[in-house]
Coordinates of C-alpha atoms in Angstrom, one line a residue:
X20 CA 0.0 0.0 0.0
X21 CA 1.5 3.3 -1.1
X22 CA 1.2 6.3 1.3
X23 CA 0.2 9.7 0.2
X24 CA 1.2 12.6 2.5
X25 CA 1.0 15.5 0.1
X26 CA -1.9 17.3 -1.5
X27 CA 0.3 17.8 -4.5
X28 CA 0.5 14.1 -5.2
X29 CA -0.3 13.2 -8.9
X30 CA -3.3 11.0 -8.1
X31 CA -4.8 13.6 -5.8
X32 CA -4.5 16.2 -8.5
X33 CA -6.1 13.8 -11.0
X34 CA -9.0 13.1 -8.7
X35 CA -9.6 16.9 -8.2
X36 CA -9.7 17.3 -12.0
X37 CA -12.1 14.4 -12.4
X38 CA -14.8 16.5 -10.7
X39 CA -15.1 18.2 -14.1
X40 CA -16.9 16.7 -17.1
X41 CA -14.2 17.7 -19.6
X42 CA -11.4 15.9 -17.7
X43 CA -13.6 12.8 -17.2
X44 CA -14.3 12.8 -21.0
X45 CA -10.6 13.3 -21.8
X46 CA -9.3 10.7 -19.4
X47 CA -12.1 8.1 -19.8
X48 CA -12.2 7.8 -16.0
X49 CA -14.4 8.8 -13.1
X50 CA -14.4 8.7 -9.3
X51 CA -16.4 6.4 -7.0
X52 CA -16.8 7.4 -3.4
X53 CA -18.1 5.4 -0.4
X54 CA -17.7 1.8 0.7
X55 CA -21.0 0.6 -0.8
X56 CA -20.7 2.5 -4.1
X57 CA -17.1 1.3 -4.6
X58 CA -17.8 -2.3 -3.9
X59 CA -21.2 -2.5 -5.6
X60 CA -19.7 -0.8 -8.7
X61 CA -16.9 -3.4 -8.8
X62 CA -19.5 -6.2 -8.5
X63 CA -21.4 -4.7 -11.4
X64 CA -18.4 -4.5 -13.6
X65 CA -16.5 -1.3 -12.9
X66 CA -12.8 -1.6 -13.8
X67 CA -10.6 0.0 -11.1
X68 CA -7.5 2.0 -11.9
X69 CA -6.7 3.0 -8.3
X70 CA -8.2 2.7 -4.8
X71 CA -7.6 5.4 -2.1
X72 CA -8.3 4.8 1.6
X73 CA -8.1 7.2 4.4
X74 CA -5.5 6.3 7.0
X75 CA -8.1 5.4 9.6
X76 CA -10.3 3.3 7.2
X77 CA -11.0 -0.3 8.4
X78 CA -13.7 -1.4 5.9
X79 CA -13.7 -3.6 2.9
X80 CA -11.1 -2.8 0.1
X81 CA -11.6 -4.3 -3.3
X82 CA -8.7 -5.9 -5.2
X83 CA -6.7 -3.4 -7.2
X84 CA -3.1 -3.2 -8.4
X85 CA -2.7 0.4 -7.0
X86 CA -4.0 1.0 -3.4
X87 CA -3.1 4.2 -1.6
X88 CA -3.3 5.1 2.0
X89 CA -4.0 8.8 2.3
X90 CA -3.6 11.3 5.2
X91 CA -7.0 12.2 6.7
X92 CA -6.8 15.9 5.9
X93 CA -5.9 15.3 2.3
X94 CA -8.5 12.6 1.8
X95 CA -11.3 14.6 3.3
X96 CA -10.3 17.7 1.2
X97 CA -10.5 15.9 -2.1
X98 CA -13.7 13.9 -1.2
X99 CA -17.0 15.3 -2.6
X100 CA -19.4 14.0 0.0
X101 CA -20.0 15.9 3.3
X102 CA -19.1 13.0 5.5
X103 CA -16.5 10.9 3.6
X104 CA -16.5 7.2 4.5
X105 CA -12.8 6.8 4.0
X106 CA -12.6 5.1 0.6
X107 CA -12.7 6.2 -3.0
X108 CA -11.6 4.8 -6.3
X109 CA -10.7 5.8 -9.8
X110 CA -12.3 3.6 -12.5
X111 CA -12.8 3.4 -16.2
X112 CA -15.8 5.3 -17.8
X113 CA -16.5 3.5 -21.0
X114 CA -19.1 3.5 -23.8
X115 CA -20.3 1.0 -26.4
X116 CA -21.6 1.6 -29.9
X117 CA -25.4 1.8 -30.3
X118 CA -25.3 -1.3 -32.5
X119 CA -23.6 -3.3 -29.7
X120 CA -26.7 -2.8 -27.5
X121 CA -29.1 -4.4 -30.0
X122 CA -29.6 -7.9 -28.5
X123 CA -33.4 -8.2 -29.0
X124 CA -34.4 -7.0 -25.6
X125 CA -35.2 -3.7 -23.9
X126 CA -33.2 -0.6 -24.6
X127 CA -33.8 2.7 -22.8
X128 CA -33.3 5.9 -24.9
X129 CA -32.8 9.0 -22.8
X130 CA -33.5 12.3 -24.6
X131 CA -31.7 15.3 -23.0
X132 CA -32.3 14.2 -19.4
X133 CA -30.6 16.8 -17.3
X134 CA -30.8 15.9 -13.6
X135 CA -28.1 13.5 -12.4
X136 CA -30.5 12.0 -9.8
X137 CA -33.1 11.2 -12.5
X138 CA -30.5 9.6 -14.8
X139 CA -29.0 7.6 -12.0
X140 CA -32.4 6.3 -11.0
X141 CA -33.2 5.4 -14.6
X142 CA -30.0 3.3 -14.7
X143 CA -30.8 1.6 -11.4
X144 CA -34.3 0.7 -12.7
X145 CA -33.0 -0.4 -16.1
X146 CA -30.5 -2.7 -14.3
X147 CA -33.2 -4.1 -12.1
X148 CA -35.6 -4.9 -14.9
X149 CA -32.8 -6.5 -17.0
X150 CA -32.6 -4.0 -19.8
X151 CA -29.8 -4.6 -22.4
X152 CA -28.5 -1.0 -22.4
X153 CA -29.1 2.7 -22.3
X154 CA -28.6 5.2 -25.1
X155 CA -28.1 8.8 -24.3
X156 CA -29.0 11.4 -26.8
X157 CA -26.7 14.5 -27.0
X158 CA -27.7 16.9 -24.3
X159 CA -28.1 14.3 -21.5
X160 CA -26.2 14.9 -18.3
X161 CA -22.9 12.9 -17.8
X162 CA -23.7 9.3 -16.8
X163 CA -20.3 9.1 -15.0
X164 CA -20.7 12.3 -13.0
X165 CA -20.3 11.4 -9.3
X166 CA -23.9 12.4 -8.5
X167 CA -25.2 10.2 -11.3
X168 CA -23.1 7.3 -10.2
X169 CA -24.3 7.7 -6.6
X170 CA -27.9 7.9 -7.6
X171 CA -27.5 4.7 -9.7
X172 CA -26.0 2.9 -6.7
X173 CA -23.3 1.6 -9.1
X174 CA -25.8 0.3 -11.7
X175 CA -24.3 2.6 -14.3
X176 CA -21.5 0.0 -14.6
X177 CA -23.9 -2.9 -15.0
X178 CA -25.3 -1.8 -18.3
X179 CA -23.7 -0.9 -21.7
X180 CA -24.0 2.8 -22.4
X181 CA -24.0 4.4 -25.8
X182 CA -24.0 8.0 -27.0
X183 CA -25.9 9.2 -30.0
X184 CA -26.3 12.6 -31.6
X185 CA -29.9 11.9 -32.7
X186 CA -32.5 9.2 -32.8
X187 CA -30.8 5.8 -33.5
X188 CA -32.4 3.4 -36.0
X189 CA -32.2 -0.2 -34.8
X190 CA -33.6 -2.8 -37.2
X191 CA -36.1 -5.1 -35.5
X192 CA -36.9 -2.8 -32.6
X193 CA -40.2 -1.1 -32.0
X194 CA -39.8 2.4 -30.4
X195 CA -42.3 3.5 -27.7
X196 CA -42.3 7.1 -26.9
X197 CA -43.6 8.1 -23.4
X198 CA -45.4 11.4 -23.9
X199 CA -48.7 13.1 -23.4
X200 CA -50.1 13.7 -26.9
X201 CA -53.0 13.2 -29.2
X202 CA -51.4 10.1 -30.6
X203 CA -50.7 8.4 -27.3
X204 CA -52.6 5.4 -26.0
X205 CA -52.7 4.4 -22.4
X206 CA -49.7 2.3 -21.2
X207 CA -51.8 -0.7 -20.2
X208 CA -53.4 -0.9 -23.7
X209 CA -50.0 -1.0 -25.4
X210 CA -48.5 -4.3 -26.5
X211 CA -44.7 -4.5 -26.1
X212 CA -42.6 -6.9 -28.3
X213 CA -39.4 -8.3 -26.8
X214 CA -37.3 -6.0 -29.0
X215 CA -38.4 -2.6 -27.6
X216 CA -36.7 0.7 -27.4
X217 CA -38.4 2.9 -24.7
X218 CA -37.9 6.7 -25.0
X219 CA -37.8 8.9 -21.9
X220 CA -37.7 12.7 -22.5
X221 CA -36.4 15.8 -20.9
X222 CA -37.7 16.8 -17.5
X223 CA -39.1 20.2 -18.7
X224 CA -39.8 19.7 -22.4
X225 CA -40.4 16.0 -22.7
X226 CA -39.4 14.1 -25.8
X227 CA -38.1 16.3 -28.7
X228 CA -40.3 16.8 -31.7
X229 CA -38.0 15.0 -34.1
X230 CA -37.8 11.9 -31.9
X231 CA -41.5 12.0 -31.2
X232 CA -42.2 11.9 -35.0
X233 CA -39.8 9.0 -35.6
X234 CA -41.2 6.8 -32.8
X235 CA -43.3 3.9 -33.8
X236 CA -45.8 4.1 -30.9
X237 CA -46.8 6.7 -28.3
X238 CA -47.9 5.8 -24.8
X239 CA -49.0 7.7 -21.7
X240 CA -49.4 6.7 -18.1
X241 CA -52.9 7.1 -16.8
X242 CA -53.1 9.7 -13.9
X243 CA -56.6 9.4 -12.5
X244 CA -55.7 11.5 -9.5
X245 CA -55.3 14.6 -11.7
X246 CA -51.6 15.3 -11.5
X247 CA -50.2 17.0 -14.5
X248 CA -47.2 14.7 -15.0
X249 CA -44.8 12.2 -13.3
X250 CA -41.1 12.6 -12.6
X251 CA -39.2 11.1 -15.6
X252 CA -37.5 8.5 -13.4
X253 CA -40.8 7.5 -11.9
X254 CA -42.5 7.3 -15.3
X255 CA -39.6 5.3 -16.7
X256 CA -39.9 2.8 -13.8
X257 CA -43.7 2.3 -14.5
X258 CA -43.1 1.8 -18.2
X259 CA -40.1 -0.5 -17.8
X260 CA -42.0 -2.8 -15.4
X261 CA -45.1 -2.9 -17.6
X262 CA -42.8 -4.0 -20.4
X263 CA -41.3 -6.7 -18.1
X264 CA -44.8 -7.9 -17.0
X265 CA -45.9 -8.3 -20.6
X266 CA -42.8 -9.9 -21.9
X267 CA -42.1 -12.2 -19.0
X268 CA -45.4 -12.9 -17.4
X269 CA -48.2 -12.7 -20.0

């Protein structure tokens, strides 16, 4: 275990810079923080580059070629959480091609989702329901931002992620667009095939007009209580599990 006693250490400087999207994109890495996030992410497939533990840390440490013991003041200063648990890790942040996700099962297409908490929750639900991957349209928040990773509870590493500039065309898939519109039919009246791409739209504006027009089907979630709309992560969960019910239980 290598000791770090200076805030000017190279790995400490690197972790500070990884708080920014541009450096994450350039380096292809991100930071995990907290015992559960680190270990769950590894269990889901995260590839560790380095693990840092505070000098007083006594919890579980995943296997890694580079493990550093860091002075308390330095560790707490570089940590993003208010009450650091004493462990963080640098790991790979990788993407797949859109075509690599096409395995004849459920794909989630996120259209300009901005909130890290929403995107992280969508990843967590997609993982739980057994989706084959998530495609992020240009304008979505960074899936490997620390807040997104924490909201996903590590599930961001369990699913292939692809980036797309616009609506991807995948032969054999039927695209269902979740949106309130004159074309939409109630969710429970829709019929999902196994190869489904489910579109979730921006928190404020919903699905963009161009994607809306290209989608095969349009669905809405009944709201008999009179609410105007559902949070996008909640709506996504309802639709994903209705897909699961139809494909696996009906």
